[in-house]
Coordinates of C-alpha atoms in Angstrom, one line a residue:
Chain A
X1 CA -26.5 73.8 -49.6
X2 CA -24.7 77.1 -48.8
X3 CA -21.5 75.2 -47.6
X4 CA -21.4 73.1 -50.7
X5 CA -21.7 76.2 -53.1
X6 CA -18.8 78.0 -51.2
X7 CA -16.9 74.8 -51.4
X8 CA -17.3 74.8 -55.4
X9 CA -16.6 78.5 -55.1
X10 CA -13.7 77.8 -53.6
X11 CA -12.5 74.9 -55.6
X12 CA -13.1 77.0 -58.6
X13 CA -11.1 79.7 -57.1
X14 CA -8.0 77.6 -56.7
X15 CA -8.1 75.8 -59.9
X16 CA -7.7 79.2 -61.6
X17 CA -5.1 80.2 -59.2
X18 CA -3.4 77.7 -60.6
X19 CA -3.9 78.3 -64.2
X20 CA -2.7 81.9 -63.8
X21 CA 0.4 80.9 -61.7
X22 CA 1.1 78.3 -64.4
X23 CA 0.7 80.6 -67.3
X24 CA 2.9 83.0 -65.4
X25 CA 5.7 80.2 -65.2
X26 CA 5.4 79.7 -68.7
X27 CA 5.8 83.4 -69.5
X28 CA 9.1 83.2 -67.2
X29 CA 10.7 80.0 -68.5
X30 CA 9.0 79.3 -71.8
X31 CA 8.4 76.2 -74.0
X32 CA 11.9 74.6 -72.8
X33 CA 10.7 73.9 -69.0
X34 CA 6.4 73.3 -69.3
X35 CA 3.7 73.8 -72.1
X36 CA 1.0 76.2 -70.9
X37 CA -2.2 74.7 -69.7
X38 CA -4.3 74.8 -72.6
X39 CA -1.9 72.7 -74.4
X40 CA -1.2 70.4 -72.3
X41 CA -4.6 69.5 -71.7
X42 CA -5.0 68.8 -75.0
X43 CA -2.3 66.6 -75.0
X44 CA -3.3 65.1 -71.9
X45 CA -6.8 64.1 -73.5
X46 CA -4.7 62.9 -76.7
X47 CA -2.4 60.8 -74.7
X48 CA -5.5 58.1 -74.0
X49 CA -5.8 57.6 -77.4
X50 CA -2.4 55.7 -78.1
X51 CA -2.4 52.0 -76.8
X52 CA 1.2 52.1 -75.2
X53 CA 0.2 55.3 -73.1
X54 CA -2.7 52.7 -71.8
X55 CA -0.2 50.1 -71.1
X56 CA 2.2 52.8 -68.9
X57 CA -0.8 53.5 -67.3
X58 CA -2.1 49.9 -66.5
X59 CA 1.4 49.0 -65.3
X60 CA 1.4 51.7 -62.6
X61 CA -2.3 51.2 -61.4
X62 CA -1.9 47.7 -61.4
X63 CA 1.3 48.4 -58.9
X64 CA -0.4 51.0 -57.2
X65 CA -3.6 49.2 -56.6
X66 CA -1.2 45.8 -55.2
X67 CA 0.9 48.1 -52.7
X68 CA -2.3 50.2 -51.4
X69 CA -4.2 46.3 -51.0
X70 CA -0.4 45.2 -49.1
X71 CA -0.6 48.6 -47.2
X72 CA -4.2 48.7 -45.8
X73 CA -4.1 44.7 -44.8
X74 CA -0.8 44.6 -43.5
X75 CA -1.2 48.2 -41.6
X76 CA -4.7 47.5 -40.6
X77 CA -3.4 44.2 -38.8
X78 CA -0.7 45.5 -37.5
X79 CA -1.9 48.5 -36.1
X80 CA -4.5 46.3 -34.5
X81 CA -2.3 43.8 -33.1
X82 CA 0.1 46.4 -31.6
X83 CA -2.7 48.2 -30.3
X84 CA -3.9 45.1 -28.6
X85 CA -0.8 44.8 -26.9
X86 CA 0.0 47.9 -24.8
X87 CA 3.8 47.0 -24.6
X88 CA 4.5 45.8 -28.3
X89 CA 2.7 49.6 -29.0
X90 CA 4.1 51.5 -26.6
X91 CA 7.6 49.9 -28.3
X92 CA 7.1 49.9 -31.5
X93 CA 5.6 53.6 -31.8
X94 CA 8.7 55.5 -31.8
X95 CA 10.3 53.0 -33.9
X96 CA 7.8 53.5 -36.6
X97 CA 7.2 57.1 -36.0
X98 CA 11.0 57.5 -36.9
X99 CA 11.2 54.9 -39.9
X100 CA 8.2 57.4 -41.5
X101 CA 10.7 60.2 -40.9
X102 CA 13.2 58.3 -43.2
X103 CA 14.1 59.4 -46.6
X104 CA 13.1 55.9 -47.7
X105 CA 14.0 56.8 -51.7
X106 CA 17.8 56.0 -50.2
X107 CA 16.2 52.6 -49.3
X108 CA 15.7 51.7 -53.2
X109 CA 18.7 50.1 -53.9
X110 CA 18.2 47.8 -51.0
X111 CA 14.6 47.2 -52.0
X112 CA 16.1 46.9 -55.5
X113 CA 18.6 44.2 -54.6
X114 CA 15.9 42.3 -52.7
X115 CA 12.8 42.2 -55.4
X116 CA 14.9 42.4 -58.7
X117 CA 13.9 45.1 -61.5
X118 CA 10.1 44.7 -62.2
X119 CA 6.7 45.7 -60.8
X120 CA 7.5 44.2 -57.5
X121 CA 10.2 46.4 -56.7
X122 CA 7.4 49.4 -57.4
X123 CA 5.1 47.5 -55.2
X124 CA 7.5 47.2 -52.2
X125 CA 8.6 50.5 -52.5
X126 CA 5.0 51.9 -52.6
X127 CA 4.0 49.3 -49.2
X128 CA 7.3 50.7 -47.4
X129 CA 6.2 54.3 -47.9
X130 CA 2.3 53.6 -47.4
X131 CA 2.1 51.0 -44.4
X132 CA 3.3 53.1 -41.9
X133 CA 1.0 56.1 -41.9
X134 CA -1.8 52.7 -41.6
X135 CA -0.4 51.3 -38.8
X136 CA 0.4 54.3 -36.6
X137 CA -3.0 55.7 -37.3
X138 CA -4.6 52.2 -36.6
X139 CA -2.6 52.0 -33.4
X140 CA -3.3 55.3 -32.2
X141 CA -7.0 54.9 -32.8
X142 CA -7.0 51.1 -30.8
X143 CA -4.9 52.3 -27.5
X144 CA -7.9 55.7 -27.6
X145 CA -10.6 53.3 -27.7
X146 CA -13.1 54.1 -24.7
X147 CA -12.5 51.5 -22.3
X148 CA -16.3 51.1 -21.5
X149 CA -16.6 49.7 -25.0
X150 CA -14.3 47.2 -24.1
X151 CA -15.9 46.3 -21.1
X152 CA -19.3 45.8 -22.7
X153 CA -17.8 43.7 -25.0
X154 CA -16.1 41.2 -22.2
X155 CA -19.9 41.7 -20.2
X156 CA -21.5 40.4 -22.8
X157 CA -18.7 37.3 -22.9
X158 CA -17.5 37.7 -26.4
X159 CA -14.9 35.9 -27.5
X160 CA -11.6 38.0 -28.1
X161 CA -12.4 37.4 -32.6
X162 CA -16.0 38.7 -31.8
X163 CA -14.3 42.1 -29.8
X164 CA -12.0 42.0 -32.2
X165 CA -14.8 42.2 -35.5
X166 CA -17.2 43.4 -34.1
X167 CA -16.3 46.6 -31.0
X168 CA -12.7 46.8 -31.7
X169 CA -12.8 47.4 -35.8
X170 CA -15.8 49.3 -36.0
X171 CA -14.8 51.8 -33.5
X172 CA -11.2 52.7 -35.0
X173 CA -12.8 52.6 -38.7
X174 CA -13.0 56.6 -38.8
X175 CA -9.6 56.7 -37.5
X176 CA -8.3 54.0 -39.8
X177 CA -10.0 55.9 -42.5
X178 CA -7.7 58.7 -42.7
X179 CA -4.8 56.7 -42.5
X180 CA -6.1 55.2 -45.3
X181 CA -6.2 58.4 -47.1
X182 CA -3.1 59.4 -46.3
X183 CA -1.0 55.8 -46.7
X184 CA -3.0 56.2 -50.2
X185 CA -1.2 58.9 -51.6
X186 CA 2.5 58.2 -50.1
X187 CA 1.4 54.7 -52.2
X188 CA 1.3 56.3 -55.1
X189 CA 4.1 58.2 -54.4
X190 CA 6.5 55.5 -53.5
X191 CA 5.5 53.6 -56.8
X192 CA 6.1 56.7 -59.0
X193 CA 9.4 57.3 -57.5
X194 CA 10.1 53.0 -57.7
X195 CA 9.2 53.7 -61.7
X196 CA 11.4 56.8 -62.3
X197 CA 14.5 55.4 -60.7
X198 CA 14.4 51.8 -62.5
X199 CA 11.7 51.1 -64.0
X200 CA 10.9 50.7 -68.4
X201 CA 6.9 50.9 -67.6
X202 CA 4.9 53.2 -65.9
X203 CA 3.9 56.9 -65.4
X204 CA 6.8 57.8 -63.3
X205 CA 8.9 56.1 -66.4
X206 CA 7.1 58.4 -68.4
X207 CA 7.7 61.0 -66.8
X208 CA 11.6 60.3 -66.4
X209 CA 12.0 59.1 -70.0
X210 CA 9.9 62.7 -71.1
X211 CA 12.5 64.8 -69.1
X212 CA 15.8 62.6 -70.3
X213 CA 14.2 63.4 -73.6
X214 CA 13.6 66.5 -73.5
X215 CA 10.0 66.0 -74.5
X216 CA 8.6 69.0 -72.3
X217 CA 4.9 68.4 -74.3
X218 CA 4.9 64.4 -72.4
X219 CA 6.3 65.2 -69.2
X220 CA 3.8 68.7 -68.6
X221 CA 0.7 66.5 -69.8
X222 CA 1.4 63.2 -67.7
X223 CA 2.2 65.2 -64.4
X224 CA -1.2 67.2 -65.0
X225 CA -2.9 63.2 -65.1
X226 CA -1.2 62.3 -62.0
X227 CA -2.4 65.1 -59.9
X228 CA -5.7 65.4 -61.3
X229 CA -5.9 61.7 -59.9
X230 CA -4.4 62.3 -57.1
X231 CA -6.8 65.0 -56.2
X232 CA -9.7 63.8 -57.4
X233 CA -9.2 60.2 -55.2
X234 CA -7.9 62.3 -52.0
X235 CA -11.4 64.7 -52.3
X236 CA -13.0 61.2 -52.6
X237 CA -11.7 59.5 -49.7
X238 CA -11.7 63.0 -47.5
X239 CA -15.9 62.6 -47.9
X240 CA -15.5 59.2 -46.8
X241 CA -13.8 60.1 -44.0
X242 CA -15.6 62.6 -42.9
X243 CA -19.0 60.9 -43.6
X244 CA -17.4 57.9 -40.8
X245 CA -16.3 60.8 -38.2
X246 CA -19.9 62.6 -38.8
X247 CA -21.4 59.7 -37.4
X248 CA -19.8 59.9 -34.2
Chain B
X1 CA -38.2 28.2 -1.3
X2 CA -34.8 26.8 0.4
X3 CA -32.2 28.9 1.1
X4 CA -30.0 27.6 -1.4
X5 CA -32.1 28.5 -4.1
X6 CA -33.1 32.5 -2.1
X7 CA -29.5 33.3 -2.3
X8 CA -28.9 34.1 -6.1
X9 CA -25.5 35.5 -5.4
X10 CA -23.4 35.2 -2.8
X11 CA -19.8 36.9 -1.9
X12 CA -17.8 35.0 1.0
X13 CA -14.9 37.1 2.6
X14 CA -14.2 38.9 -0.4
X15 CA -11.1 41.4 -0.9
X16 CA -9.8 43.3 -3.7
X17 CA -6.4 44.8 -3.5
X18 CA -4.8 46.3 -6.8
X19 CA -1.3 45.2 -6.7
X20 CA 1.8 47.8 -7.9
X21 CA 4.5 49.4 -5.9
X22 CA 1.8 51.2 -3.1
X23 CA -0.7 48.4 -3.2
X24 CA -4.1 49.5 -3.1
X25 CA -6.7 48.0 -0.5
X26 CA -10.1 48.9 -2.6
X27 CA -12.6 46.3 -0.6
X28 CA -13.7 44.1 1.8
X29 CA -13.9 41.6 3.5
X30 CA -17.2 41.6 2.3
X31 CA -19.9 38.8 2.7
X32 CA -23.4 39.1 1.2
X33 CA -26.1 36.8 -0.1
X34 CA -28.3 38.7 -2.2
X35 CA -31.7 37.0 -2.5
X36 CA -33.3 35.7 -5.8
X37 CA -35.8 38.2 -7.3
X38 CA -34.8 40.7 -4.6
X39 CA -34.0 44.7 -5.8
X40 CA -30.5 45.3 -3.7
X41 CA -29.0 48.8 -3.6
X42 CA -25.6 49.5 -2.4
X43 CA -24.3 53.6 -1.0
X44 CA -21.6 54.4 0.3
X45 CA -19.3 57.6 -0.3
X46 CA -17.3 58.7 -3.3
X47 CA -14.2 56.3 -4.0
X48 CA -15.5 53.2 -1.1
X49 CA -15.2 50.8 -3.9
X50 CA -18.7 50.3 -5.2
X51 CA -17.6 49.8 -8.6
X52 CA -15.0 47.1 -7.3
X53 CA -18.1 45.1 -6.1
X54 CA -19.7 44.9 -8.8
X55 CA -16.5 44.3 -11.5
X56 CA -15.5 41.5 -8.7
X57 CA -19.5 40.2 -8.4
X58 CA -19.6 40.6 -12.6
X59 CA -16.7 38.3 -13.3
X60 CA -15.1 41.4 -14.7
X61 CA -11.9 41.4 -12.1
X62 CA -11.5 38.1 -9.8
X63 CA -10.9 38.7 -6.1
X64 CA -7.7 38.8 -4.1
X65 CA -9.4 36.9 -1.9
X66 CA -12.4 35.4 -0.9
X67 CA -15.3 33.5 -3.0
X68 CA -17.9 34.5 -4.8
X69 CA -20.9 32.1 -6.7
X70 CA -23.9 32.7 -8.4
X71 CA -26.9 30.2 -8.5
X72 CA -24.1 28.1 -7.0
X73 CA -21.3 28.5 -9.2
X74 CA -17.8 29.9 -9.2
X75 CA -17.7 33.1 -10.6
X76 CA -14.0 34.1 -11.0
X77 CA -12.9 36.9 -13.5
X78 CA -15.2 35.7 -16.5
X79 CA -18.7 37.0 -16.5
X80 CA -21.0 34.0 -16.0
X81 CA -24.2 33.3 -18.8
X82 CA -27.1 35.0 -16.7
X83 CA -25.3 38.2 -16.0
X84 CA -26.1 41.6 -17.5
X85 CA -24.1 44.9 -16.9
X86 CA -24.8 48.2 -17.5
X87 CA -21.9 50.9 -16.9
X88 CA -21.8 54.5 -15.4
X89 CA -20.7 55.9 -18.9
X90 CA -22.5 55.7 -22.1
X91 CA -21.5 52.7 -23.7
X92 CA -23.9 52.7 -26.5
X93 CA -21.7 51.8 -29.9
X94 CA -21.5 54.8 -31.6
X95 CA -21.3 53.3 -35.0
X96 CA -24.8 51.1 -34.7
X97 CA -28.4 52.5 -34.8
X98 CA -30.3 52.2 -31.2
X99 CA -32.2 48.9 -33.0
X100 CA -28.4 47.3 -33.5
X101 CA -26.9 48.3 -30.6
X102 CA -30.2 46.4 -28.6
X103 CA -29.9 43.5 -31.5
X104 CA -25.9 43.2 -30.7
X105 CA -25.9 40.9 -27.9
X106 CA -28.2 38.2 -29.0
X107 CA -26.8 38.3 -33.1
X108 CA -23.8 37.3 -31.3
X109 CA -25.4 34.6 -29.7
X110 CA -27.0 33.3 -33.0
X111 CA -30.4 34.0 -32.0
X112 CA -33.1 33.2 -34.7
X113 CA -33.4 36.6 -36.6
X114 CA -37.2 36.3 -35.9
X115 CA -36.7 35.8 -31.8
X116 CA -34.3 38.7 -32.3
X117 CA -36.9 41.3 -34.1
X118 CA -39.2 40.3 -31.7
X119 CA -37.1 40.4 -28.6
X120 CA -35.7 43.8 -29.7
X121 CA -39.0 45.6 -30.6
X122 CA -40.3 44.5 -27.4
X123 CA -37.2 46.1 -25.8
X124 CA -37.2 48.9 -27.5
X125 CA -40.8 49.6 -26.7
X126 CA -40.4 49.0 -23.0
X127 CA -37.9 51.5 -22.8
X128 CA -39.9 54.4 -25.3
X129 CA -37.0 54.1 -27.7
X130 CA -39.7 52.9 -30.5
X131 CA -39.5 56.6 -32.2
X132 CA -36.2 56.4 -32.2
X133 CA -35.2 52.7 -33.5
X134 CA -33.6 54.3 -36.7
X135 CA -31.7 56.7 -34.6
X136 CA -27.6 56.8 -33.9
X137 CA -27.1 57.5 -30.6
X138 CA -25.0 60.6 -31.2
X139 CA -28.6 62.2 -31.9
X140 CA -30.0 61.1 -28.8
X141 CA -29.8 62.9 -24.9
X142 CA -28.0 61.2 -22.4
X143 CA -30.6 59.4 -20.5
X144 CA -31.8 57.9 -23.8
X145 CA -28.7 56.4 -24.9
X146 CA -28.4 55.2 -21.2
X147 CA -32.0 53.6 -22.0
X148 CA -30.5 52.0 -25.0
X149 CA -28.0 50.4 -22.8
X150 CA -30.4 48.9 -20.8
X151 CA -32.6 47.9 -22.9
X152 CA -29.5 46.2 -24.9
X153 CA -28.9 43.9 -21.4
X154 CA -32.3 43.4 -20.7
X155 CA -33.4 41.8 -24.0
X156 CA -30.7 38.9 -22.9
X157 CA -33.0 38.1 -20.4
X158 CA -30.6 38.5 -17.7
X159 CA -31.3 36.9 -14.4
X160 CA -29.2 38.6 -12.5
X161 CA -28.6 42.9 -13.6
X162 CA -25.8 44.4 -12.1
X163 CA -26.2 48.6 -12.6
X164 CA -23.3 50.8 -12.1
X165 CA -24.4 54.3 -10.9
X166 CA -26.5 53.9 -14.3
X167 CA -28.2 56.9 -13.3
X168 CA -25.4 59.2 -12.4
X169 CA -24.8 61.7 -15.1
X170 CA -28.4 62.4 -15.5
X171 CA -30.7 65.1 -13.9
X172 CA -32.8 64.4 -10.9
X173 CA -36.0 64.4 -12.7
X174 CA -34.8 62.0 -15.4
X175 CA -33.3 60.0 -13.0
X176 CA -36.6 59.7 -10.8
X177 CA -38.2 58.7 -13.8
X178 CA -35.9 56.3 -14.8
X179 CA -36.0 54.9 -11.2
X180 CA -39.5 54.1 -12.4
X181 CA -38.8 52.2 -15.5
X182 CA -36.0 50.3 -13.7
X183 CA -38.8 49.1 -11.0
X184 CA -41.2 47.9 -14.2
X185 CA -38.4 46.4 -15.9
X186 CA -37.8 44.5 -12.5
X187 CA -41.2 43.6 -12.3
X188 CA -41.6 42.2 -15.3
X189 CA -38.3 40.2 -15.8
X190 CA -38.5 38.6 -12.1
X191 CA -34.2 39.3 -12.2
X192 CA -31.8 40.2 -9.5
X193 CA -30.9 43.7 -9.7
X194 CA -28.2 44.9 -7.8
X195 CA -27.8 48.9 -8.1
X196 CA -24.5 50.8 -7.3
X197 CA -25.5 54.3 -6.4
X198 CA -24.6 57.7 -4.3
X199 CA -28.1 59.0 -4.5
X200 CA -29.5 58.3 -0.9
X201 CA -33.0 59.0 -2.0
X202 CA -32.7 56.5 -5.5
X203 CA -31.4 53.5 -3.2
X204 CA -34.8 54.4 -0.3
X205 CA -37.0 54.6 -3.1
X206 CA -36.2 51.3 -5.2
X207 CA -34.5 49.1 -2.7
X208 CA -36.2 46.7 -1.2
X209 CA -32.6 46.1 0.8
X210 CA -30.0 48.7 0.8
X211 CA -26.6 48.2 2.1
X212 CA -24.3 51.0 3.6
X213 CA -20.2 50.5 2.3
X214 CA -17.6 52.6 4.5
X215 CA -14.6 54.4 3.3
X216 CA -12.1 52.3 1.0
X217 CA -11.5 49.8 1.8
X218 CA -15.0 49.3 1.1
X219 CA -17.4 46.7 4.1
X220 CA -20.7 46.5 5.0
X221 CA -21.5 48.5 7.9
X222 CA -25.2 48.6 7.6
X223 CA -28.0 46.3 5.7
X224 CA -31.4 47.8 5.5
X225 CA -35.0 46.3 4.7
X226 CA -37.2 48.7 3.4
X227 CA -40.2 47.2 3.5
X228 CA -41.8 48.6 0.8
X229 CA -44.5 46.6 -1.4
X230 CA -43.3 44.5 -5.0
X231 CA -45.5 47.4 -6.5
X232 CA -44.4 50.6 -5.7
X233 CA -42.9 53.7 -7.8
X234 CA -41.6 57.1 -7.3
X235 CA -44.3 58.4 -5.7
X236 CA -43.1 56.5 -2.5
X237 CA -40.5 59.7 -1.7
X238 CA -44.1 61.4 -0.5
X239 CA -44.5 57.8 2.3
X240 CA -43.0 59.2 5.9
X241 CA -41.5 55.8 5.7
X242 CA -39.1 57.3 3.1
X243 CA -37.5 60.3 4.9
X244 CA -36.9 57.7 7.7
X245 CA -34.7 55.1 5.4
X246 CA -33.0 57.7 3.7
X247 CA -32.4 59.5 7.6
X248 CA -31.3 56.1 9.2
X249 CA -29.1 55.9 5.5
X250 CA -27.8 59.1 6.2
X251 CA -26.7 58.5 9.7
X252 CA -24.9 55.5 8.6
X253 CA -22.7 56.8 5.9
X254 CA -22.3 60.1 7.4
X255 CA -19.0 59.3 9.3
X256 CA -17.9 57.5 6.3
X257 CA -18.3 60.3 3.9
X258 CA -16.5 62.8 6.1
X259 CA -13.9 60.6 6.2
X260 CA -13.4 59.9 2.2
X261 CA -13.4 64.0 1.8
X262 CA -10.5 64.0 4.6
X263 CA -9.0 61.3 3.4
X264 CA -8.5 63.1 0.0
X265 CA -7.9 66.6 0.9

């Protein structure tokens, strides 16, 4: 009870760190870079009541929802598989630890090329950006898997699918959690960036169309959305996580 | 009884060598029978290849050489139907409550969900867990979640229970005690049990045959009968009869012990 109090305290604390630093950057660069926060909240809130704001917004979700669903199923098998397989792991590891290290945004035009301008452009860009974190966190949890797990598993003859279902996936799920949780927001990240380079839909069009513009009022109140739901779905998934490793 | 049917599991010449650049001679030639329905403890020192014997005997690593059967079949690097194992370490799955983990092992089977609750409370019971059915095993001490273990073999009605220094990170009055609800739970089930063990006094006091392993690679260098009656606990460590088995154990694996430490110093 105490702990959840200071967490609010805290939470409450930063949030009006904020406030102050953004009313401070306000004061310093005025209306022509940001609004100030009461403002743009308002705006924010006002922004949901026009129809083509809704259908930016349903545009990116729908992409964003479609690249986190390719992320988690593709990384989630993948990391399994090269867990599975010391030698494909032990390969593949660096590979993927340096293709994360990548600045993928000079991949677009490649990914552009290959998908055409539309949502599936967004959606690869969001996979190539939110797989990786999947797999190597999949694959890190598979080859620290306590061998005596393993061994129950092949004393109690189950077939490698049963291992696989019913040892294997269950004990990496706390670990495959938080790669979740992190492949979730370079997701969205990767499908904003996809909408603001070539894009005529979206939040990160929005954005990119407010600042080409000049319509500081859209591009403060949008940014505000984002990370409010950004936040509020990392804080989400972060209980989750912790929740799976409390067990333990 | 014929002897076929007395010998429930029987090793023939068997070696295990782990292969690599400095190949690794970790046992035998060994040949045993171990007789149906008999409790069979095996000593020896630290690093003789105990736990060889019993992945080899499991079906959980085949043999370099050699054969090994039980009730008259092959067993070569699969575990046969009839075997249970329970490990040194905890191996209780973290992520299940002590009812699941028991449960695990027969739902995968496709047991009828009613032969499983009753199977598993019966377990359960047997080995005091019943307070703690709801439990994870994170909440519970070390010799409890090893109890889970067992009790998530024995509900498989194993006929033949291979035990892997089950007792070994456990203190010695827990692991008396336990000693105690591994005789009942032989009793009772009529199994095999074959125990891998370093504690001299545990392999006297539930044994009804012990046998002495040298230094790696691991052999028989003694076989001992106890003696001691089906029905029997841990008050047997008070009999005179004890301090002689573990004495004449003693004697036997002395050599060999001083020779693992030397070996590895």
């Amino acid at each position: 009870m105490i702990r959840r109090r200071e967490g609010l305290l805290d939470g409450a604390l930063i949030v009006l760190v904020i406030l102050i630093v953004w009313q401070g950057l306000y004061a310093y660069a005025g209306a022509v870079a940001l609004t100030p926060p009461w403002q743009t909240v308002r705006y924010a809130i006002g922004l949901f009541g026009t129809p083509s704001f809704w259908g930016h917004l349903r545009g990116t979700l729908a992409a964003f929802g479609w690249s986190l669903l390719i992320s988690a199923v593709l990384g989630i098998a993948l990391g399994l598989w090269l867990g599975a397989f010391r030698f494909a792991g032990d390969v593949a590891e660096p590979m993927l630890t340096s293709l994360y290290t990548i600045p993928k945004v000079t991949l677009y035009p490649v990914i552009l090329l290959l998908f055409g301008l539309g949502p599936s452009a967004k959606i690869a860009f969001g996979v190539i950006h939110g797989m990786i974190p999947v797999v190597l966190f999949t694959l890190g949890a598979v080859k620290t898997i306590r061998p005596v797990l393993l061994r129950t598993a092949r004393a109690m003859r189950l077939s490698p699918m049963q291992t696989a279902r019913h040892v294997l996936v269950p004990a990496v799920l706390p670990e495959i959690a938080s790669g979740l949780r992190v492949g979730f927001s370079l997701c969205l990240l990767g499908v904003l960036i996809g909408e603001m380079f070539a894009s005529q839909r979206g939040i990160g069009f929005l954005i990119i169309n407010g600042i080409n513009s000049h319509n500081v009022r859209l591009t403060t109140a949008v940014t505000l959305i984002v990370i409010l739901f950004a936040v509020g779905a990392n804080s989400a998934l972060l209980m989750l996580d912790r929740r799976l490793h409390h067990s333990r | 009884m014929t002897d076929a049917t007395a010998a429930h599991a029987v090793l023939h010449g068997v070696t295990r060598v782990y292969p690599g650049a400095n190949p690794v001679h970790a046992l035998g030639p060994i040949d045993l029978s171990i007789t149906r329905g008999s409790f069979f403890s095996v000593v020896g020192p630290s690093g003789c290849g105990k736990s060889t014997l019993l992945d080899v005997l499991a079906g959980l690593s085949p043999p370099s050489a050699g054969r090994i059967t039980f009730e008259g079949q092959p067993v070569n690097g699969t575990v046969p139907d009839g075997v249970g194992v329970v490990f040194q370490e905890d191996s209780s799955f973290p992520w299940l409550t002590v009812r699941d983990n028991v449960a695990f092992g027969l739902r995968r089977i496709g047991t009828d969900p009613a032969e499983i609750a009753r199977r598993v409370d019966h377990a359960i019971g047997f080995m005091g867990l019943t307070d703690f059915a709801a439990a994870y095993p994170a909440q519970l001490s070390g010799g409890m979640r090893q109890r889970v273990c067992i009790a998530r073999t024995l509900v498989l009605r194993p006929r033949l229970i291979l035990l892997d220094e089950p007792f070994g990170a456990l203190d010695q009055q827990t692991r008396l005690l336990m000693g105690d609800e591994l005789l009942r739970l032989w009793r009772e089930t009529d199994a095999t049990v074959l125990l891998i063990t370093h504690a001299l006094d545990e392999a006297a006091m539930l044994s009804d045959r012990v046998g002495v392993m040298s230094a790696r690679p691991g052999r028989f260098i003694d076989l001992l009968d106890t003696g001691w009656p089906r029905d029997r606990d841990s008050r047997i460590v008070s009999d005179p009869g004890f301090g002689a088995i573990t004495a004449r154990l003693w004697s036997s694996l002395r050599t060999e012990s001083m020779k693992a430490i030397g070996a590895r110093a």
